[in-house]
Short mmCIF file of C-alpha atoms in Angstrom, two decimals:
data_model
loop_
_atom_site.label_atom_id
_atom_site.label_comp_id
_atom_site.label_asym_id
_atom_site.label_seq_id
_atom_site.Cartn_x
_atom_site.Cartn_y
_atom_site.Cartn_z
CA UNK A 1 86.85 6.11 93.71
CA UNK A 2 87.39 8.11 90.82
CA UNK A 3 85.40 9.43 88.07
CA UNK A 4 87.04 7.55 85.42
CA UNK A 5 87.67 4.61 87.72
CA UNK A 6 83.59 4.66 88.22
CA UNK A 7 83.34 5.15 84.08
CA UNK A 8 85.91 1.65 83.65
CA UNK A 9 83.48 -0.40 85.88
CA UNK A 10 80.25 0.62 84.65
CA UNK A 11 81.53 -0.77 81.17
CA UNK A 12 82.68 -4.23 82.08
CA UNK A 13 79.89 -4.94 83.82
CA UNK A 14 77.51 -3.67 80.84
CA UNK A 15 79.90 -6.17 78.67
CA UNK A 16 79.32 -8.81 81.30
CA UNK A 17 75.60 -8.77 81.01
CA UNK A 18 75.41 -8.46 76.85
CA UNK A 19 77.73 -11.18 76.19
CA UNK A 20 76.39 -13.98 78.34
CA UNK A 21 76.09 -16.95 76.58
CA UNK A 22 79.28 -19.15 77.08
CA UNK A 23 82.29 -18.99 74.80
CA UNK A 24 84.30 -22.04 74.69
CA UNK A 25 86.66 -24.39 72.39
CA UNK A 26 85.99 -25.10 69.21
CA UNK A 27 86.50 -29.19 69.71
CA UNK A 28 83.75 -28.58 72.15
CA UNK A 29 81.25 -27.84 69.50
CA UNK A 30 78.92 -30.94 69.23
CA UNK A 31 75.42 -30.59 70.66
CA UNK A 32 76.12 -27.54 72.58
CA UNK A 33 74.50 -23.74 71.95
CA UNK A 34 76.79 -20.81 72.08
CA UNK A 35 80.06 -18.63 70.90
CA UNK A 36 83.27 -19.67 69.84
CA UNK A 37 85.84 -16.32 69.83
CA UNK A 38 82.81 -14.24 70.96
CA UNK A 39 81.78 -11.37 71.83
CA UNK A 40 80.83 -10.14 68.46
CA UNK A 41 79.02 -7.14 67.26
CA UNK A 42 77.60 -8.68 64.51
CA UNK A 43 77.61 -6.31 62.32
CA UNK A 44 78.48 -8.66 59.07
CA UNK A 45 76.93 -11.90 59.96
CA UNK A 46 77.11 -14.77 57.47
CA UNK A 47 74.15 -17.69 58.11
CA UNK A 48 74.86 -21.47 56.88
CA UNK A 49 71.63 -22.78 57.60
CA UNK A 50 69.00 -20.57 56.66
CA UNK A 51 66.09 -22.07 58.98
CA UNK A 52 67.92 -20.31 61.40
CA UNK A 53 67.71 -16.66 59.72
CA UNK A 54 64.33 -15.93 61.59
CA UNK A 55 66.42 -15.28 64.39
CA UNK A 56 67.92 -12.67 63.22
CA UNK A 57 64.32 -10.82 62.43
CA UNK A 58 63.45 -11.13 65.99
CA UNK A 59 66.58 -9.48 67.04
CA UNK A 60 66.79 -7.00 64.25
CA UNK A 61 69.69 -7.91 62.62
CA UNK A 62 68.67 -8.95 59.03
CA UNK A 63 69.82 -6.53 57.47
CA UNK A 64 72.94 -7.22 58.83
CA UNK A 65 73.54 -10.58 56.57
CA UNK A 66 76.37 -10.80 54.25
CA UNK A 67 76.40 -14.02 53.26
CA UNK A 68 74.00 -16.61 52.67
CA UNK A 69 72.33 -19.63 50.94
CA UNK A 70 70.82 -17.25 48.56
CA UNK A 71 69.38 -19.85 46.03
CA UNK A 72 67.61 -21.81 49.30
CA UNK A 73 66.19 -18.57 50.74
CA UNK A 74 64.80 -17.73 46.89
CA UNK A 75 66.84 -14.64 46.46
CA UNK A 76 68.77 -15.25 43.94
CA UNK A 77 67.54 -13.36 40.69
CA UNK A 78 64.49 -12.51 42.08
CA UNK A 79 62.60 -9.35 42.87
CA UNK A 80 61.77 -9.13 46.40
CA UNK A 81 57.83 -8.63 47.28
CA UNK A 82 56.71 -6.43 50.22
CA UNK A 83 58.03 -8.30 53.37
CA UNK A 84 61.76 -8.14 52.15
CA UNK A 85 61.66 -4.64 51.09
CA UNK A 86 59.95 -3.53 53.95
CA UNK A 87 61.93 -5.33 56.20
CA UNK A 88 64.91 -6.26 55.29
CA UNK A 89 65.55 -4.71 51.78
CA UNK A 90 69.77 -4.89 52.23
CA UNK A 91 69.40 -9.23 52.05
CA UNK A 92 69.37 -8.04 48.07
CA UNK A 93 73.52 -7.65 48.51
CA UNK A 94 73.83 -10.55 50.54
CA UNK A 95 76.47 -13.00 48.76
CA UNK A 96 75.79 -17.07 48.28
CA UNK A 97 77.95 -18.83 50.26
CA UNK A 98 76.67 -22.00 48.58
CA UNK A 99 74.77 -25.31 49.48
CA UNK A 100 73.58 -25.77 52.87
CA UNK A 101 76.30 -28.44 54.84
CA UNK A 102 78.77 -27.32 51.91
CA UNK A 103 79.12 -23.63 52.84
CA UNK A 104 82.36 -22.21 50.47
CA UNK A 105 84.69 -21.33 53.33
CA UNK A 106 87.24 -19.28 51.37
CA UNK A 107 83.70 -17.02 50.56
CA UNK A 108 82.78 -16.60 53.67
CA UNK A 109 86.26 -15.54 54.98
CA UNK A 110 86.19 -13.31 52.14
CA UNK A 111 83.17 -11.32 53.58
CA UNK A 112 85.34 -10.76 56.64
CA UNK A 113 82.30 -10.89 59.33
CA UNK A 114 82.30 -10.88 62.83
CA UNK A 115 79.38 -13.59 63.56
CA UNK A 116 79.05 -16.52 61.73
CA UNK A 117 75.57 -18.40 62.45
CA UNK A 118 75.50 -22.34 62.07
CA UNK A 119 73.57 -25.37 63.51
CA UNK A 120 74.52 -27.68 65.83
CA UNK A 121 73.81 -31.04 65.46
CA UNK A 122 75.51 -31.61 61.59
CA UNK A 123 78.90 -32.96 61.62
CA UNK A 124 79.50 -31.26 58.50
CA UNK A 125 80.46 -28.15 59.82
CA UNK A 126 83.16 -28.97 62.00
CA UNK A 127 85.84 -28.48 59.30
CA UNK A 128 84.37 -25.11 58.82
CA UNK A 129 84.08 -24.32 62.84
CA UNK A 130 87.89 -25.22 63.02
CA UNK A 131 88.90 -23.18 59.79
CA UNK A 132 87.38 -20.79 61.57
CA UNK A 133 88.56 -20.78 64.55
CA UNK A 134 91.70 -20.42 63.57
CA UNK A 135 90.72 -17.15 61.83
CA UNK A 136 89.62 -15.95 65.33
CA UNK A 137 86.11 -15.91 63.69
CA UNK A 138 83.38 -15.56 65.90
CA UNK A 139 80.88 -18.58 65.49
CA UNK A 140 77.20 -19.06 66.97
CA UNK A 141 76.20 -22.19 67.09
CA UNK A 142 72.23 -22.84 67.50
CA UNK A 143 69.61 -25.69 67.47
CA UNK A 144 67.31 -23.61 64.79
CA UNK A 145 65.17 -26.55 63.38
CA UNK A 146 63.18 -29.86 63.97
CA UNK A 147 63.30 -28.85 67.71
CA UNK A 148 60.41 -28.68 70.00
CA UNK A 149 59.16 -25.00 70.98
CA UNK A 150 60.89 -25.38 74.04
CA UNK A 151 64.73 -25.48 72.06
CA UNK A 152 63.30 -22.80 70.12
CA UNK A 153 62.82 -20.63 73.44
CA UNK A 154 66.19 -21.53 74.61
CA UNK A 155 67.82 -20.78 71.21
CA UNK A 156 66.13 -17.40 70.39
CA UNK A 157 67.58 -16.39 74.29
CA UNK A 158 70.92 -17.54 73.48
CA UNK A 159 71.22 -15.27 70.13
CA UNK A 160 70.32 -12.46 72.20
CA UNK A 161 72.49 -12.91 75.23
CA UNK A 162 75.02 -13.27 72.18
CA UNK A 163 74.31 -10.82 70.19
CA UNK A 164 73.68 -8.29 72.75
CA UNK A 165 70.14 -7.94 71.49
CA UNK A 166 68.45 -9.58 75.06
CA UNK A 167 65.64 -6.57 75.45
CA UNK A 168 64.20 -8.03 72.10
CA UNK A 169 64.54 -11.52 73.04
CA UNK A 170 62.94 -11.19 75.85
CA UNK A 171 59.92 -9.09 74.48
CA UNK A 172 59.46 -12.04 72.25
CA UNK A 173 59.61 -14.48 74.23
CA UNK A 174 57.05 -13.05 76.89
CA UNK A 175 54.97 -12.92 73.89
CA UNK A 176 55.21 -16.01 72.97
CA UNK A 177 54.68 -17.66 76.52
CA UNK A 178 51.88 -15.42 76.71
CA UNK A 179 50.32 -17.11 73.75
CA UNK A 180 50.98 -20.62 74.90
CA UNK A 181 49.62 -19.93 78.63
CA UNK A 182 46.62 -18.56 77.37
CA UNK A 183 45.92 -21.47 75.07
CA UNK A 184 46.56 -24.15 77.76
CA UNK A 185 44.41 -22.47 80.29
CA UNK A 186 41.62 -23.03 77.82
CA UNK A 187 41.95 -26.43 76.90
CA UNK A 188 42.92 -27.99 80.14
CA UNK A 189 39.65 -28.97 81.14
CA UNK A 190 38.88 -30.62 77.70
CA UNK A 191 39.81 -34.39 77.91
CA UNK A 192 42.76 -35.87 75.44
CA UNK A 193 39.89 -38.44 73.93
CA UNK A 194 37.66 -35.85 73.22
CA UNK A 195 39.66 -33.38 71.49
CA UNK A 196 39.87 -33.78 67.88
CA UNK A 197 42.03 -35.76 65.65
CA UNK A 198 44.56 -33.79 63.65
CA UNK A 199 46.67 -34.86 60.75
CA UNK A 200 49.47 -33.12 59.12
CA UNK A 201 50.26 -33.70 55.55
CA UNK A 202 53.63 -32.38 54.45
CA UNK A 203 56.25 -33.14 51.40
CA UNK A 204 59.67 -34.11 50.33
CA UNK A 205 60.62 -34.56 47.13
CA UNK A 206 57.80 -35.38 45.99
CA UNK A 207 56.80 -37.73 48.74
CA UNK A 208 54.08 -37.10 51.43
CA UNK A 209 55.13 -36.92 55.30
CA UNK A 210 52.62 -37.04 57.92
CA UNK A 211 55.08 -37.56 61.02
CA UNK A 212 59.32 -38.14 61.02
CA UNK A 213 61.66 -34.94 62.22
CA UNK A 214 60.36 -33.11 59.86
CA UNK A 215 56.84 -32.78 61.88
CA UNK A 216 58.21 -32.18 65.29
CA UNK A 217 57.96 -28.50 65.82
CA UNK A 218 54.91 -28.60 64.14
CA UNK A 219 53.52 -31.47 65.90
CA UNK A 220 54.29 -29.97 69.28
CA UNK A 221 53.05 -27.01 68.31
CA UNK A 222 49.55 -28.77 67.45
CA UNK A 223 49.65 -30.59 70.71
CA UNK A 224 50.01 -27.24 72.53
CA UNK A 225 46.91 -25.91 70.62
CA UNK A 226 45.01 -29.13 71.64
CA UNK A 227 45.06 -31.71 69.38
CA UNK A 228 44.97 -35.33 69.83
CA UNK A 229 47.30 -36.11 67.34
CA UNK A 230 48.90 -40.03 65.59
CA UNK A 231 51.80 -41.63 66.74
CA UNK A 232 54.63 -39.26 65.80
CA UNK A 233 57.10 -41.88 65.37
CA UNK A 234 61.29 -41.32 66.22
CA UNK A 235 62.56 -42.60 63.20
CA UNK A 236 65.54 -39.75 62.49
CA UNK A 237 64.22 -40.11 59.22
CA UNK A 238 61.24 -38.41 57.36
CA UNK A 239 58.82 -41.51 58.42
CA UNK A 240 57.25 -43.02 54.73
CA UNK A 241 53.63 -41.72 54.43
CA UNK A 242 50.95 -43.61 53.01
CA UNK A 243 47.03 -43.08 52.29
CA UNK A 244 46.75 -46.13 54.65
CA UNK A 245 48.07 -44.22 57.23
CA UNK A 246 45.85 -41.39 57.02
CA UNK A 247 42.87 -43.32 56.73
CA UNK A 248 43.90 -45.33 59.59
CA UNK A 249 43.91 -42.59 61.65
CA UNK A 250 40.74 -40.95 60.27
CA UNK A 251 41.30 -37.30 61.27
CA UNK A 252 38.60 -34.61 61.79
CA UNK A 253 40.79 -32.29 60.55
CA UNK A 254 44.09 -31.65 58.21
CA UNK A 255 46.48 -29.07 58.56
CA UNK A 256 48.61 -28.84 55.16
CA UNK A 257 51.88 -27.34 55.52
CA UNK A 258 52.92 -28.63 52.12
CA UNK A 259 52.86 -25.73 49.72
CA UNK A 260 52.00 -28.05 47.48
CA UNK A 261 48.84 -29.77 45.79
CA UNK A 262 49.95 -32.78 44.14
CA UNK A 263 48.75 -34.88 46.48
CA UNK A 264 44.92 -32.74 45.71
CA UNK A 265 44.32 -34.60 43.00
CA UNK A 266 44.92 -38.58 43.86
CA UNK A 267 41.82 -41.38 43.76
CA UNK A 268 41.63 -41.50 47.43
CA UNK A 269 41.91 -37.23 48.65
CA UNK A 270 38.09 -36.80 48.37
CA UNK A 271 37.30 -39.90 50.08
CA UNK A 272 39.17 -38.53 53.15
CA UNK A 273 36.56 -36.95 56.12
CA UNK A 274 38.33 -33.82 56.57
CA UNK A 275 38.35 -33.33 53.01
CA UNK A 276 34.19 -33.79 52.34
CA UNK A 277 33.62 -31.38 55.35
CA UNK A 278 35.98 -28.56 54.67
CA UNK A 279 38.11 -29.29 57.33
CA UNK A 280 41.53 -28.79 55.42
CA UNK A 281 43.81 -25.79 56.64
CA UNK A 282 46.77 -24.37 54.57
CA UNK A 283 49.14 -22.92 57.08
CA UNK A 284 48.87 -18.92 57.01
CA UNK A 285 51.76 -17.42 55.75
CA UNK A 286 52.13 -13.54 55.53
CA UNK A 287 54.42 -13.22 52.56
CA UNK A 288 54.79 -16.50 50.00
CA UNK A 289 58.49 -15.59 49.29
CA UNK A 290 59.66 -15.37 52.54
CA UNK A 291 58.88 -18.44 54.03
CA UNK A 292 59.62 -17.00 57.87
CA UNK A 293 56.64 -15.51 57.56
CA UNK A 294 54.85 -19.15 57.37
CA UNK A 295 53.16 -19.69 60.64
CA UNK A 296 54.25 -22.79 60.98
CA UNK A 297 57.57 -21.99 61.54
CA UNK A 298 59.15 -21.25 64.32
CA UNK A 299 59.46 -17.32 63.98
CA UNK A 300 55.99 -17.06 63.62
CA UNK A 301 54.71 -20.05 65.44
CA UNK A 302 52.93 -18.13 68.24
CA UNK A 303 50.64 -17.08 65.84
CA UNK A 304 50.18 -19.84 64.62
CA UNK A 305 49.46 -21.78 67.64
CA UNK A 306 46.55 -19.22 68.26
CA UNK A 307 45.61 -20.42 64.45
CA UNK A 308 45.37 -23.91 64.64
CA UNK A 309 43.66 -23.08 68.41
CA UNK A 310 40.96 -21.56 66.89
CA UNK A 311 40.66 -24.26 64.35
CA UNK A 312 40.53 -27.31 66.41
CA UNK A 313 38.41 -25.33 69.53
CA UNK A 314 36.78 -23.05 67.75
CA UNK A 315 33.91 -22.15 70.21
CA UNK A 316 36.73 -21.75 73.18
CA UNK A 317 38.83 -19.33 71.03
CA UNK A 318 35.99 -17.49 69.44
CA UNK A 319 37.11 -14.59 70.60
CA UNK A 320 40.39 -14.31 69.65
CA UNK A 321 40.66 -11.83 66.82
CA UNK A 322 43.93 -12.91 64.67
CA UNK A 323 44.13 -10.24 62.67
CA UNK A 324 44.62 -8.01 65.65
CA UNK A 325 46.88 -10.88 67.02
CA UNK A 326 48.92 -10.21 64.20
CA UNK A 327 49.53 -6.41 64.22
CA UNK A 328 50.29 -6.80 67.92
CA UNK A 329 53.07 -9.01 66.77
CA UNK A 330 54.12 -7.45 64.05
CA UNK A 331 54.37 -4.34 65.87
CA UNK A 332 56.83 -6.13 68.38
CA UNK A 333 58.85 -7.42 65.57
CA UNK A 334 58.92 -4.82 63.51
CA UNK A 335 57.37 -1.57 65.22
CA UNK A 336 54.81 -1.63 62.11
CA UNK A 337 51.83 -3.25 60.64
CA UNK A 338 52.61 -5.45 57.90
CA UNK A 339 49.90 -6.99 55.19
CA UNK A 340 48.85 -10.58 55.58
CA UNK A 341 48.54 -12.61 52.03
CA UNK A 342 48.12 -15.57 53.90
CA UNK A 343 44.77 -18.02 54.80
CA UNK A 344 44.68 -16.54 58.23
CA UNK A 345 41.59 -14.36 58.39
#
């Protein structure tokens, strides 16, 4: 066999093993993870649905955005604090594409990229998938939100399989299985009636959510950390929220993912047990204008599971030192140290 012969191989099979993920039809879109008119080098990506740029940090490919929901991610007009300048300082030139589920199609044809990131499960984007597709665009479509941690380990292997970025993928999620078989090695002997109660307050628009889609990440993530936690409820729906509820349930603790104290200063907060012992957590978040860095998301979520493990078991996580949790991930995400202006430690 000859030299060059040897050369031609070698390269298709390194193709074959970057660009895994399947590639298929665009009319075979719905519910399914993966490329249409891959491979892609993604060098000008355009994202219509942010809660899926985190993604791109863990593969290293923020800076490579073009287009986005700028007003959603808080970019627009604003001056970026540490995390984006640090880390991904080129999202100031990124273009809005406009509303999430009403992305401006002729804008993001316009920035001419070769990856275009969307969710699957929104029958909105269809008319954009097929526009482009007939561009030859290549389009990634990913479950990125109100998943359970096991979609978000399947997704974050499929953008790197796609991308070509699978070393970093898999780095993070070892890490991240790490962090979850550590935790339920040291809860498994603790029965589910004795662990302790955990509510989660969140918001929308002004109303207060305790369970609904908007909880399930969250809520498995809380289970994994060992919480015995109140009926989650599969309404598609955010599920109404109600003081009743919460006293109902009467939690030992709360875990506020909110961002928000309105609800602080109603008749019936300080009546609440959690609330006369201290026992309500703001979820940590590293930077507060980029919320990827909230530990409650999914980017971050292995820290936080170790966070809300400590919480809820404190003497069985004592040990665990979350500041040095943090620069260990942090130096897998980013090769650096970063600053924490969160409630973590």
């Amino acid at each position: 066999m000859t030299t060059i012969k040897k050369k031609l191989i070698c390269t298709i099979l390194t193709l074959s093993f970057m660009y895994t993920t399947q590639i298929f039809a665009a009319s075979d879109f719905n519910g399914r993870e993966g490329l249409i008119n891959g491979p892609t080098k993604a060098e000008r990506i355009v994202v219509t649905f942010p809660m899926s740029v985190g993604l791109l940090y863990i593969c290293d490919l923020a800076n490579n955005i073009v287009g986005i929901q700028t007003r959603t991610m808080h970019l627009h007009n604003q001056k970026f604090g540490e995390f984006y300048q640090t880390i991904s300082p080129k999202l100031a030139e990124t273009t809005d594409i406009g509303a999430i589920g009403a992305s401006n199609i002729e804008t993001v044809l316009r920035l001419t990229p070769d990856l275009v990131m969307t969710q699957t499960y929104d029958s909105s984007v269809s008319a954009m998938i097929n526009v482009l597709n007939k561009n030859k665009v290549p389009v990634l479509m990913l479950q990125a939100s109100n998943g359970s941690i096991k979609d978000w380990l399947r997704t974050v292997a499929v953008i790197g399989e796609a991308t070509g970025r699978k070393s970093r993928t898999d780095a993070y999620i070892k890490h991240y299985e790490d962090c979850l078989n550590l935790v339920k090695s040291r809860i498994a002997n603790i029965p589910i009636d004795s662990r302790p109660k955990v509510a989660l307050v969140n918001t929308n628009r002004g109303n207060m959510i305790l369970r609904g889609s908007r909880t399930r990440f969250l809520y498995d993530l809380m289970e994994k950390a060992g919480a015995k936690l109140m009926e989650r409820g599969e309404d598609p729906a955010d599920s109404g929220a109600c003081a009743e509820i919460l006293f109902a349930f009467d939690p030992d603790i709360i875990i506020d993912d909110s961002r928000s104290n309105e609800f602080y200063n109603t008749s019936w907060w300080n009546l609440l047990k959690p609330v006369k012992e201290n026992k309500v957590y703001l979820t940590p978040q590293d930077d507060p204008q980029a919320w990827v860095t909230n530990w409650s998301q999914p980017t971050y979520s292995s820290l936080g599971l170790l966070w809300l493990a400590k919480i809820i078991h404190p003497d069985t996580f004592k040990d665990i030192d979350l500041k040095n949790e943090h620069d260990k991930f942090c130096k897998l995400m980013y090769g650096r140290v970063l600053n924490h202006y969160g409630t973590a430690f």
